[in-house]
């Protein structure tokens, strides 16, 4: 794959095919963990890290273990186990290295395991036939796309608290509606030419 | 625990999407045609029921420390089975749902039910719980699909009606055209529409639940007793 | 220590059981999935170059691109077109080239039929994410789409939009999509030319 292809993968993952706003991957933590910009950015960074690492490891697992042995049908199972182990590792690392971030992320850290963006990115890597570097770039930039989306949205949400809306929209519904409006803004990137 | 009560819980008062707020990604992503919605809903229903039964059957043998890992393995197993079967027998559905079928693995509904319900309950109620929660999920998907299809492109039952009519499951056919697609708000068929539609359904549900709670409070405890008699 | 061993054993056992069951399901479904994939790609190829064969025979034969040493990315009028696969029709009617390129919104995948005289026998778009009502017409089964695609039957590698002095009428409001489709058709024909001279 050429450099332009890598660049187009990166820009596509961050802006045009943003994981949250156009592929709907990772909505649960996106909606659940975005009430404060600080928590949101912590969560986003953890996701960038896990997605990059997961893409690299899963590429190796798929290419050198599953495909040669003809076990491609086991990929969902293998990938989710790899991700679960990885998240455990990130959790232990954060607990030791950045305890403040660890306590801020609270229950959402183990939930990265069930973040469909992470499993989604490794499955899409296989589906799109990316090579090793391509997979890692897609993973990291997909994570950055998630980070951008969640931080932007958290800042929107901080303002919603002070605004006036119908009572029945309290809580979740108004979040969804504003997420929809942010997604609408992201649609503006869809016509962008890459190469 | 009886069926009626569990059904009410699954579909209304403890609906997996609208009340427990689980499994939102697929809900917004695939609800563009009724064919997809029904297919996805039934897939989740089947997987959820199977997982519930198995998890509840082996719950005594699972060491507590690694229970989540084991749940995930069991769920991934069933999801892969359904994925392979769909690819072989209903390829059109498998294609239009794409990556969202394997992603049922990380659909919080399934692991959530395993953790919250099946761990503590015997096989029978777990089986019923799988079906009722699955139905609750499917109902919301269908409502989403109908709204997005109708307002977005003026159609009803895309793919599904033709499938029922001709007994072919190729997902083609545009259903019934109720008004010219040109007048539709095509934004609803785009990703943005997913967020907006779900937001409004959520709001409607919250309003309805609040109203029901208010009525209940006014009528006092009569209904509580009634329910237990059922 | 004993605990860890026990936990590992339980997890391993469950994984083994699940893997075993999946293996069995895979055995049952594998043939059907493969048959479906072949049927689907054959149907897409038949849309641009129909081939009648006896039952049991394969109508198209895949050409291994790696061994040929031809560059699979072709620059057509400044646009990069990627050649994904080429297959030869069993009756010698020509080649079906699968191309990938970017349109106005995203990536398109298109089958192009090319006969031995290097003329296009038809195009069919198998994957796209163009704007519905504009660029998406290029792939639609409605009259406007059929008319657009039928313009490509019989063209050679110099094919161009009318705006650029050629013969193809662009879809209204979708010049970018039309131009990229035209470029891909031209690239496919040039690839077959290179393929024939390599043989």
Coordinates of C-alpha atoms in Angstrom, one line a residue:
Chain A
X1 CA 0.0 0.0 0.0
X2 CA 1.2 3.5 -0.8
X3 CA 1.6 6.5 1.4
X4 CA -1.4 8.2 -0.1
X5 CA -3.5 5.2 0.8
X6 CA -2.4 5.4 4.4
X7 CA -3.2 9.1 4.5
X8 CA -6.6 8.5 3.0
X9 CA -7.3 5.7 5.6
X10 CA -6.3 8.1 8.3
X11 CA -8.4 11.1 7.1
X12 CA -11.3 8.8 6.4
X13 CA -11.2 7.3 9.8
X14 CA -11.0 10.6 11.7
X15 CA -13.4 12.8 9.6
X16 CA -15.3 11.2 6.7
X17 CA -16.2 7.9 8.1
X18 CA -16.0 8.9 11.8
X19 CA -16.6 5.8 13.9
X20 CA -19.4 7.3 15.9
X21 CA -21.1 9.7 13.6
X22 CA -21.2 7.7 10.4
X23 CA -20.6 4.1 11.4
X24 CA -22.3 4.1 14.9
X25 CA -19.5 2.1 16.5
X26 CA -18.9 2.9 20.1
X27 CA -22.1 4.7 20.9
X28 CA -22.5 3.3 24.4
X29 CA -19.4 4.8 26.0
X30 CA -19.9 7.8 23.7
X31 CA -23.2 8.6 25.4
X32 CA -22.4 7.2 28.8
X33 CA -19.0 8.8 29.4
X34 CA -19.4 12.2 27.9
X35 CA -20.9 14.3 30.6
X36 CA -17.5 16.0 31.4
X37 CA -14.8 17.0 29.0
X38 CA -12.1 15.6 31.4
X39 CA -13.6 12.1 31.6
X40 CA -14.4 12.1 27.9
X41 CA -10.8 12.9 26.9
X42 CA -9.5 10.3 29.3
X43 CA -11.8 7.7 27.9
X44 CA -11.0 8.8 24.4
X45 CA -7.3 8.4 25.0
X46 CA -7.7 5.0 26.5
X47 CA -9.7 4.0 23.4
X48 CA -7.0 5.3 21.0
X49 CA -4.4 3.3 22.9
X50 CA -6.5 0.1 23.0
X51 CA -7.7 0.3 19.4
X52 CA -4.1 0.8 18.1
X53 CA -2.8 -2.0 20.1
X54 CA -5.7 -4.3 19.4
X55 CA -5.4 -3.7 15.6
X56 CA -1.7 -4.6 15.7
X57 CA -2.2 -7.8 17.8
X58 CA -5.3 -9.0 16.0
X59 CA -3.6 -8.5 12.6
X60 CA -0.8 -10.8 13.7
X61 CA -3.3 -13.3 15.3
X62 CA -5.4 -13.4 12.1
X63 CA -2.6 -13.4 9.6
X64 CA -0.2 -15.9 11.2
X65 CA -2.5 -18.1 13.3
X66 CA -6.1 -18.2 12.1
X67 CA -5.7 -17.9 8.3
X68 CA -2.9 -20.5 7.9
X69 CA -4.7 -23.0 10.0
X70 CA -8.0 -22.4 8.2
X71 CA -9.7 -21.2 11.3
X72 CA -10.9 -17.9 10.0
X73 CA -14.4 -18.6 11.3
X74 CA -13.0 -18.3 14.9
X75 CA -11.9 -14.7 14.4
X76 CA -14.7 -13.1 16.4
X77 CA -14.0 -15.3 19.3
X78 CA -10.2 -14.9 19.1
X79 CA -10.4 -11.1 18.7
X80 CA -12.7 -10.5 21.6
X81 CA -10.4 -12.6 23.9
X82 CA -7.4 -10.6 22.7
X83 CA -9.3 -7.3 23.4
X84 CA -10.4 -8.5 26.8
X85 CA -6.9 -9.4 27.8
X86 CA -5.6 -6.1 26.4
X87 CA -8.1 -4.0 28.4
X88 CA -7.1 -5.8 31.6
X89 CA -3.6 -4.9 30.8
X90 CA -4.4 -1.2 30.2
X91 CA -6.4 -1.2 33.4
X92 CA -3.4 -2.5 35.5
X93 CA -1.1 -0.1 33.8
X94 CA -3.3 2.9 34.5
X95 CA -3.8 1.9 38.1
X96 CA -0.1 1.9 38.7
X97 CA 0.9 4.8 36.4
X98 CA -1.9 7.3 36.4
X99 CA -4.2 6.6 39.4
X100 CA -6.1 9.8 39.0
X101 CA -7.2 8.9 35.5
X102 CA -7.9 5.4 36.7
X103 CA -10.3 6.6 39.3
X104 CA -11.9 9.1 36.9
X105 CA -12.6 6.5 34.3
X106 CA -14.2 4.2 37.0
X107 CA -16.4 1.5 35.6
X108 CA -15.9 2.6 32.0
X109 CA -12.5 1.1 31.6
X110 CA -13.6 -2.5 31.7
X111 CA -16.4 -1.4 29.4
X112 CA -13.9 -0.7 26.7
X113 CA -14.0 -4.5 26.2
X114 CA -17.6 -4.2 25.1
X115 CA -17.0 -1.0 23.1
X116 CA -18.0 -2.1 19.7
X117 CA -15.6 0.4 18.2
X118 CA -12.7 -1.8 19.3
X119 CA -14.1 -5.1 18.0
X120 CA -15.4 -3.2 15.0
X121 CA -12.1 -1.8 14.0
X122 CA -10.3 -5.2 14.1
X123 CA -13.1 -6.8 12.1
X124 CA -13.1 -4.0 9.6
X125 CA -9.3 -4.3 9.2
X126 CA -9.8 -7.9 8.1
X127 CA -12.8 -7.1 5.9
X128 CA -11.0 -4.2 4.1
X129 CA -7.9 -6.3 3.7
X130 CA -5.5 -3.7 5.2
X131 CA -1.9 -4.7 5.7
X132 CA -0.1 -4.4 9.1
X133 CA 0.7 -0.7 8.9
X134 CA -2.7 0.0 7.4
X135 CA -4.4 -1.8 10.2
X136 CA -2.5 0.0 12.9
X137 CA -3.1 3.4 11.2
X138 CA -6.8 2.6 10.9
X139 CA -6.9 1.6 14.6
X140 CA -5.2 4.6 15.9
X141 CA -6.9 7.2 13.7
X142 CA -10.3 5.5 14.3
X143 CA -9.5 6.0 18.0
X144 CA -8.6 9.6 17.3
X145 CA -11.9 10.0 15.5
X146 CA -13.6 8.6 18.6
X147 CA -11.6 11.0 20.8
X148 CA -12.5 14.0 18.7
X149 CA -16.1 13.1 18.6
X150 CA -16.5 12.4 22.3
X151 CA -14.6 15.6 23.4
X152 CA -16.6 17.7 21.0
X153 CA -19.8 16.2 22.2
X154 CA -18.8 16.5 25.9
X155 CA -18.4 20.2 25.5
X156 CA -21.8 20.4 23.8
X157 CA -23.3 18.5 26.7
X158 CA -21.8 20.8 29.3
X159 CA -23.8 23.5 27.8
X160 CA -27.0 21.6 27.5
X161 CA -27.2 21.5 31.3
X162 CA -27.9 25.2 31.3
X163 CA -30.4 25.2 28.4
X164 CA -34.1 24.9 28.3
X165 CA -35.8 21.9 26.8
X166 CA -39.1 20.0 27.2
X167 CA -39.3 17.9 30.4
X168 CA -39.6 14.6 28.7
X169 CA -36.3 15.1 26.9
X170 CA -34.5 15.1 30.2
X171 CA -31.3 13.1 30.2
X172 CA -30.8 10.6 27.4
X173 CA -33.1 11.9 24.6
X174 CA -31.7 15.4 24.5
X175 CA -28.2 13.9 24.3
X176 CA -29.2 11.8 21.3
X177 CA -30.8 14.8 19.6
X178 CA -27.7 16.9 20.1
X179 CA -25.4 14.0 19.1
X180 CA -27.5 13.9 15.9
X181 CA -26.9 17.6 15.3
X182 CA -23.1 17.1 15.8
X183 CA -23.3 14.2 13.3
X184 CA -25.0 16.5 10.9
X185 CA -22.0 18.8 11.1
X186 CA -19.7 15.9 10.4
X187 CA -21.7 15.1 7.3
X188 CA -20.0 18.1 5.8
X189 CA -16.8 16.2 5.5
X190 CA -18.5 13.5 3.4
X191 CA -17.8 15.1 0.0
X192 CA -14.1 15.6 0.8
X193 CA -11.8 14.2 -1.9
X194 CA -8.8 12.3 -0.7
X195 CA -6.7 11.3 -3.7
Chain B
X1 CA -42.2 -15.1 37.8
X2 CA -44.7 -15.7 35.1
X3 CA -44.6 -15.1 31.4
X4 CA -47.0 -12.2 31.2
X5 CA -45.2 -10.2 33.8
X6 CA -41.8 -10.9 32.2
X7 CA -43.2 -9.9 28.8
X8 CA -44.4 -6.6 30.2
X9 CA -41.0 -6.0 31.7
X10 CA -39.1 -6.9 28.6
X11 CA -41.2 -4.9 26.2
X12 CA -42.2 -1.9 28.3
X13 CA -41.1 -1.3 31.8
X14 CA -37.6 -2.8 31.5
X15 CA -37.1 -2.5 27.8
X16 CA -33.5 -3.2 26.9
X17 CA -33.1 -0.2 24.7
X18 CA -35.5 2.4 26.0
X19 CA -35.1 1.8 29.7
X20 CA -31.9 0.0 30.3
X21 CA -30.2 2.0 27.6
X22 CA -28.2 -0.9 26.2
X23 CA -27.2 -1.8 22.7
X24 CA -27.6 1.5 21.0
X25 CA -25.1 1.2 18.2
X26 CA -26.8 -1.4 16.1
X27 CA -30.2 0.2 16.9
X28 CA -29.2 3.4 15.1
X29 CA -27.0 1.9 12.5
X30 CA -29.1 -0.8 10.8
X31 CA -32.7 0.5 11.1
X32 CA -32.9 1.7 7.6
X33 CA -35.3 -1.0 6.2
X34 CA -37.8 -3.3 7.9
X35 CA -36.0 -6.3 6.5
X36 CA -32.8 -5.3 8.4
X37 CA -34.7 -4.4 11.5
X38 CA -36.6 -7.7 11.7
X39 CA -33.5 -9.7 10.8
X40 CA -31.4 -8.1 13.4
X41 CA -34.0 -8.2 16.0
X42 CA -34.6 -12.0 15.5
X43 CA -30.9 -12.7 15.4
X44 CA -30.4 -11.0 18.8
X45 CA -33.5 -12.7 20.1
X46 CA -32.1 -16.2 19.2
X47 CA -28.6 -15.4 20.4
X48 CA -29.9 -13.9 23.7
X49 CA -32.2 -16.9 24.4
X50 CA -29.5 -19.5 23.7
X51 CA -26.9 -17.6 25.8
X52 CA -29.4 -17.1 28.6
X53 CA -30.2 -20.8 28.7
X54 CA -26.5 -22.0 28.5
X55 CA -25.3 -19.4 31.0
X56 CA -28.0 -20.3 33.5
X57 CA -27.4 -24.0 33.0
X58 CA -23.7 -23.8 33.7
X59 CA -23.9 -21.1 36.3
X60 CA -23.0 -23.3 39.2
X61 CA -19.7 -24.5 37.5
X62 CA -18.4 -21.1 36.6
X63 CA -15.8 -19.7 39.0
X64 CA -16.7 -16.2 40.0
X65 CA -13.4 -14.5 39.1
X66 CA -13.5 -15.4 35.4
X67 CA -17.3 -15.4 34.8
X68 CA -17.2 -12.4 32.4
X69 CA -14.5 -14.1 30.2
X70 CA -16.6 -17.2 30.1
X71 CA -19.8 -15.3 29.3
X72 CA -18.0 -13.6 26.4
X73 CA -16.7 -16.9 25.0
X74 CA -20.2 -18.4 25.1
X75 CA -21.7 -15.4 23.5
X76 CA -19.0 -15.2 20.8
X77 CA -19.7 -18.8 20.1
X78 CA -23.4 -18.3 19.5
X79 CA -22.9 -15.2 17.5
X80 CA -20.5 -16.9 15.2
X81 CA -22.9 -19.8 14.7
X82 CA -25.7 -17.3 13.8
X83 CA -23.3 -15.4 11.6
X84 CA -22.2 -18.5 9.6
X85 CA -25.8 -19.7 9.3
X86 CA -27.0 -16.3 8.0
X87 CA -24.1 -16.2 5.5
X88 CA -25.1 -19.6 4.2
X89 CA -28.9 -19.4 4.2
X90 CA -29.9 -15.7 4.1
X91 CA -26.8 -14.1 2.5
X92 CA -28.7 -10.9 1.6
X93 CA -29.4 -10.2 5.3
X94 CA -25.8 -11.0 6.2
X95 CA -24.6 -8.6 3.6
X96 CA -26.8 -5.7 4.6
X97 CA -26.2 -6.1 8.3
X98 CA -22.5 -6.5 7.6
X99 CA -20.2 -6.1 10.6
X100 CA -23.1 -5.6 13.0
X101 CA -23.8 -9.3 13.2
X102 CA -20.4 -10.2 14.7
X103 CA -20.7 -7.1 16.8
X104 CA -23.6 -8.6 18.6
X105 CA -20.8 -10.1 20.8
X106 CA -20.3 -6.7 22.4
X107 CA -24.0 -5.8 22.5
X108 CA -24.4 -4.9 26.1
X109 CA -27.9 -6.4 26.2
X110 CA -26.6 -10.0 26.1
X111 CA -23.8 -9.7 28.6
X112 CA -26.0 -7.5 30.7
X113 CA -28.7 -10.1 30.9
X114 CA -26.2 -12.9 31.6
X115 CA -24.8 -10.8 34.5
X116 CA -28.0 -9.4 35.9
X117 CA -30.5 -12.3 35.4
X118 CA -29.2 -15.7 34.3
X119 CA -26.5 -15.9 36.9
X120 CA -29.2 -15.9 39.6
X121 CA -32.1 -17.7 38.0
X122 CA -32.8 -21.3 36.8
X123 CA -33.1 -22.3 33.2
X124 CA -36.8 -21.8 32.8
X125 CA -37.1 -18.2 33.7
X126 CA -33.8 -17.4 31.9
X127 CA -35.3 -18.9 28.7
X128 CA -38.4 -16.7 29.0
X129 CA -36.2 -13.7 29.9
X130 CA -34.3 -14.2 26.6
X131 CA -37.4 -14.3 24.6
X132 CA -39.1 -11.3 26.2
X133 CA -36.0 -9.1 26.3
X134 CA -35.3 -10.1 22.7
X135 CA -38.9 -9.1 21.8
X136 CA -38.5 -5.8 23.5
X137 CA -35.4 -5.2 21.4
X138 CA -37.1 -6.2 18.2
X139 CA -40.1 -4.1 18.8
X140 CA -38.0 -0.9 19.2
X141 CA -36.0 -1.8 16.1
X142 CA -39.2 -2.3 14.1
X143 CA -40.6 1.1 15.3
X144 CA -37.4 2.8 14.3
X145 CA -37.4 1.1 10.9
X146 CA -41.0 2.0 10.2
X147 CA -40.5 5.7 11.2
X148 CA -37.3 6.1 9.3
X149 CA -38.5 4.3 6.2
X150 CA -41.8 6.1 6.0
X151 CA -40.6 9.6 6.7
X152 CA -37.3 9.2 4.9
X153 CA -38.3 7.6 1.7
X154 CA -42.1 7.2 1.8
X155 CA -42.0 3.4 2.0
X156 CA -43.2 0.7 4.3
X157 CA -41.7 -2.8 4.7
X158 CA -38.7 -2.5 2.4
X159 CA -37.5 -5.9 1.5
X160 CA -39.7 -7.7 4.0
X161 CA -43.1 -7.6 2.3
X162 CA -41.6 -8.8 -0.9
X163 CA -39.8 -11.6 1.0
X164 CA -43.1 -12.7 2.6
X165 CA -44.9 -12.5 -0.7
X166 CA -42.4 -14.4 -2.8
X167 CA -40.9 -16.5 -0.1
X168 CA -37.5 -15.3 -1.2
X169 CA -35.1 -13.8 1.3
X170 CA -33.0 -11.7 -1.0
X171 CA -33.9 -8.4 0.7
X172 CA -34.6 -6.7 -2.6
X173 CA -37.8 -4.9 -3.4
X174 CA -38.8 -1.6 -2.1
X175 CA -41.9 -2.5 -0.1
X176 CA -45.0 -0.4 -0.5
X177 CA -44.4 3.1 -1.8
X178 CA -46.8 5.3 0.2
X179 CA -45.7 8.6 -1.3
X180 CA -43.1 9.7 -3.8
X181 CA -39.6 9.3 -2.3
X182 CA -38.7 12.8 -3.6
X183 CA -40.9 14.3 -0.9
X184 CA -39.3 12.3 1.9
X185 CA -36.9 13.8 4.4
X186 CA -34.0 11.8 3.2
X187 CA -32.0 13.0 6.2
X188 CA -33.7 10.3 8.3
X189 CA -32.2 7.5 6.2
X190 CA -28.8 9.0 6.9
X191 CA -26.8 8.3 10.1
X192 CA -28.1 11.6 11.6
X193 CA -31.6 10.2 11.3
X194 CA -30.7 7.4 13.6
X195 CA -29.8 9.7 16.4
X196 CA -32.8 11.9 15.9
X197 CA -35.4 9.1 15.6
X198 CA -34.1 7.3 18.7
X199 CA -34.0 10.5 20.6
X200 CA -37.6 11.2 19.9
X201 CA -38.7 7.7 20.7
X202 CA -36.8 7.9 23.9
X203 CA -38.5 11.1 24.8
X204 CA -41.9 9.6 24.0
X205 CA -41.2 6.6 26.2
X206 CA -40.0 8.8 29.1
X207 CA -43.2 10.9 28.8
X208 CA -45.4 7.8 28.7
X209 CA -43.6 6.1 31.7
X210 CA -43.8 9.3 33.7
X211 CA -47.5 9.6 33.0
X212 CA -48.1 6.0 33.9
X213 CA -46.3 6.4 37.2
X214 CA -48.4 9.4 37.9
X215 CA -51.6 7.6 37.2
X216 CA -50.4 4.7 39.4
X217 CA -49.6 7.0 42.2
X218 CA -53.1 8.6 42.0
X219 CA -54.9 5.3 42.0
X220 CA -52.9 4.1 45.0
X221 CA -51.8 0.5 45.5
X222 CA -54.7 -1.2 43.9
X223 CA -52.9 -2.1 40.8
X224 CA -49.9 -3.5 42.6
X225 CA -52.1 -6.1 44.2
X226 CA -53.9 -6.8 40.9
X227 CA -50.6 -7.5 39.2
X228 CA -49.5 -10.0 41.7
X229 CA -52.7 -11.9 41.3
X230 CA -52.2 -12.4 37.6
Chain C
X1 CA -1.6 -21.5 42.5
X2 CA -4.1 -24.3 42.6
X3 CA -6.8 -21.7 42.0
X4 CA -5.1 -20.3 38.9
X5 CA -4.6 -23.7 37.5
X6 CA -8.3 -24.5 38.0
X7 CA -9.4 -21.2 36.4
X8 CA -7.2 -21.7 33.4
X9 CA -8.5 -25.2 33.0
X10 CA -12.1 -24.2 33.1
X11 CA -11.6 -21.3 30.7
X12 CA -9.6 -23.6 28.4
X13 CA -12.3 -26.3 28.5
X14 CA -15.1 -23.8 27.6
X15 CA -13.0 -22.3 24.8
X16 CA -12.3 -25.8 23.4
X17 CA -16.0 -26.8 23.5
X18 CA -17.0 -23.6 21.8
X19 CA -14.3 -24.0 19.2
X20 CA -15.3 -27.6 18.5
X21 CA -19.0 -26.6 18.0
X22 CA -18.0 -23.7 15.7
X23 CA -15.8 -26.1 13.7
X24 CA -18.8 -28.4 13.2
X25 CA -21.0 -25.5 12.1
X26 CA -18.3 -24.2 9.8
X27 CA -18.1 -27.6 8.1
X28 CA -21.8 -27.6 7.4
X29 CA -22.0 -24.0 6.1
X30 CA -18.7 -23.6 4.3
X31 CA -19.7 -25.1 1.0
X32 CA -22.9 -23.1 0.8
X33 CA -21.1 -19.8 1.6
X34 CA -18.5 -20.5 -1.0
X35 CA -21.1 -21.4 -3.6
X36 CA -23.0 -18.2 -2.9
X37 CA -19.9 -16.1 -3.2
X38 CA -19.1 -17.6 -6.6
X39 CA -22.7 -17.3 -7.8
X40 CA -22.7 -13.7 -6.8
X41 CA -19.5 -12.7 -8.5
X42 CA -20.6 -14.7 -11.6
X43 CA -23.9 -12.8 -11.7
X44 CA -22.0 -9.5 -11.5
X45 CA -19.7 -10.6 -14.4
X46 CA -22.6 -11.9 -16.4
X47 CA -24.2 -8.5 -16.3
X48 CA -21.3 -7.1 -18.4
X49 CA -20.3 -10.2 -20.4
X50 CA -22.8 -13.1 -20.5
X51 CA -21.4 -16.5 -21.1
X52 CA -23.4 -19.7 -21.6
X53 CA -21.9 -22.8 -20.2
X54 CA -22.9 -26.4 -19.5
X55 CA -24.1 -27.0 -16.0
X56 CA -21.1 -27.8 -13.7
X57 CA -18.7 -25.8 -15.7
X58 CA -17.3 -22.5 -14.5
X59 CA -18.1 -19.6 -16.9
X60 CA -15.2 -17.4 -15.8
X61 CA -11.6 -18.3 -15.0
X62 CA -9.6 -16.1 -12.6
X63 CA -6.4 -14.6 -14.0
X64 CA -3.6 -14.5 -11.4
X65 CA -2.4 -10.9 -11.5
X66 CA 0.6 -11.3 -9.2
X67 CA 2.6 -13.5 -11.7
X68 CA 2.0 -11.1 -14.6
X69 CA 4.2 -8.2 -13.5
X70 CA 1.7 -5.6 -14.7
X71 CA 1.1 -2.6 -12.5
X72 CA -2.4 -3.0 -11.1
X73 CA -2.8 0.8 -10.5
X74 CA -3.6 2.7 -13.6
X75 CA -3.5 6.4 -14.1
X76 CA -6.5 7.4 -16.3
X77 CA -6.8 11.1 -17.1
X78 CA -5.1 11.9 -13.8
X79 CA -7.2 9.6 -11.7
X80 CA -5.8 6.5 -10.0
X81 CA -7.8 3.3 -10.8
X82 CA -7.1 0.1 -9.0
X83 CA -7.5 -3.2 -10.7
X84 CA -8.9 -5.7 -8.2
X85 CA -9.3 -8.8 -10.3
X86 CA -9.5 -10.0 -13.9
X87 CA -11.2 -13.1 -15.2
X88 CA -11.3 -14.6 -18.6
X89 CA -14.6 -15.7 -20.1
X90 CA -14.6 -19.4 -20.8
X91 CA -15.9 -19.0 -24.4
X92 CA -13.1 -16.5 -25.3
X93 CA -15.5 -13.6 -25.5
X94 CA -13.0 -11.4 -23.5
X95 CA -12.2 -10.4 -20.0
X96 CA -14.1 -9.0 -17.0
X97 CA -12.1 -6.5 -15.1
X98 CA -13.0 -5.5 -11.5
X99 CA -12.0 -1.9 -10.8
X100 CA -11.9 0.1 -7.6
X101 CA -11.8 3.9 -7.6
X102 CA -13.0 6.9 -5.7
X103 CA -16.1 8.7 -6.9
X104 CA -17.7 11.9 -5.5
X105 CA -18.5 10.5 -2.1
X106 CA -16.6 7.3 -1.5
X107 CA -15.1 4.2 -3.1
X108 CA -16.8 2.5 -6.1
X109 CA -16.3 -1.0 -7.3
X110 CA -17.2 -1.6 -10.9
X111 CA -17.1 -4.6 -13.3
X112 CA -16.0 -3.8 -16.9
X113 CA -16.4 -6.3 -19.7
X114 CA -13.7 -6.0 -22.4
X115 CA -13.7 -8.0 -25.6
X116 CA -10.5 -9.1 -27.5
X117 CA -10.8 -6.1 -29.9
X118 CA -10.4 -3.9 -26.8
X119 CA -13.9 -2.6 -26.8
X120 CA -16.1 -2.3 -23.7
X121 CA -19.0 -4.8 -23.6
X122 CA -20.7 -3.1 -20.6
X123 CA -20.2 -1.8 -17.1
X124 CA -21.9 -2.7 -13.8
X125 CA -21.4 -1.0 -10.5
X126 CA -21.3 -3.4 -7.6
X127 CA -20.5 -1.1 -4.7
X128 CA -20.9 2.6 -4.2
X129 CA -21.8 5.3 -1.7
X130 CA -22.7 8.1 -4.0
X131 CA -25.4 10.7 -3.3
X132 CA -28.8 9.2 -3.8
X133 CA -30.7 10.9 -6.7
X134 CA -27.5 12.2 -8.3
X135 CA -24.3 10.1 -8.4
X136 CA -26.2 7.0 -7.2
X137 CA -28.1 7.0 -10.6
X138 CA -25.0 5.5 -12.1
X139 CA -25.7 2.3 -10.4
X140 CA -29.5 2.4 -10.4
X141 CA -31.8 0.0 -12.3
X142 CA -34.0 2.9 -13.3
X143 CA -34.1 4.2 -16.9
X144 CA -31.6 7.0 -16.2
X145 CA -29.0 4.5 -14.9
X146 CA -29.5 2.0 -17.6
X147 CA -29.2 4.7 -20.3
X148 CA -26.1 6.0 -18.7
X149 CA -24.4 2.6 -18.5
X150 CA -25.4 1.6 -22.0
X151 CA -23.4 4.5 -23.5
X152 CA -20.3 2.5 -22.6
X153 CA -21.1 -0.5 -24.8
X154 CA -18.6 -0.4 -27.7
X155 CA -16.4 2.4 -26.5
X156 CA -12.6 2.0 -26.6
X157 CA -9.9 3.3 -24.3
X158 CA -10.1 6.9 -25.4
X159 CA -13.6 7.2 -23.9
X160 CA -14.3 10.6 -22.4
X161 CA -17.2 12.7 -21.2
X162 CA -18.7 15.1 -23.8
X163 CA -17.4 18.0 -21.7
X164 CA -13.9 16.8 -22.5
X165 CA -14.7 16.2 -26.2
X166 CA -15.7 12.6 -25.9
X167 CA -18.9 10.6 -26.4
X168 CA -20.4 10.0 -22.9
X169 CA -23.3 12.2 -21.6
X170 CA -22.6 12.8 -17.9
X171 CA -25.4 12.2 -15.4
X172 CA -27.0 15.5 -14.5
X173 CA -25.6 16.9 -11.3
X174 CA -23.1 14.2 -11.0
X175 CA -20.1 15.1 -13.2
X176 CA -17.6 13.8 -10.8
X177 CA -19.2 10.4 -10.5
X178 CA -19.6 10.2 -14.3
X179 CA -16.1 11.2 -15.0
X180 CA -14.6 8.6 -12.5
X181 CA -16.8 5.9 -14.0
X182 CA -15.5 6.9 -17.5
X183 CA -11.9 6.9 -16.3
X184 CA -12.3 3.4 -14.8
X185 CA -13.8 2.0 -18.0
X186 CA -10.8 3.4 -19.9
X187 CA -8.3 2.1 -17.4
X188 CA -9.9 -1.4 -17.5
X189 CA -9.5 -1.5 -21.3
X190 CA -5.9 -0.4 -21.1
X191 CA -5.2 -3.0 -18.5
X192 CA -6.6 -5.7 -20.8
X193 CA -4.4 -4.3 -23.6
X194 CA -1.3 -4.7 -21.4
X195 CA -2.5 -8.2 -20.4
X196 CA -2.8 -9.3 -24.0
X197 CA 0.6 -8.1 -25.0
X198 CA 2.1 -9.7 -21.9
X199 CA 0.7 -13.1 -22.9

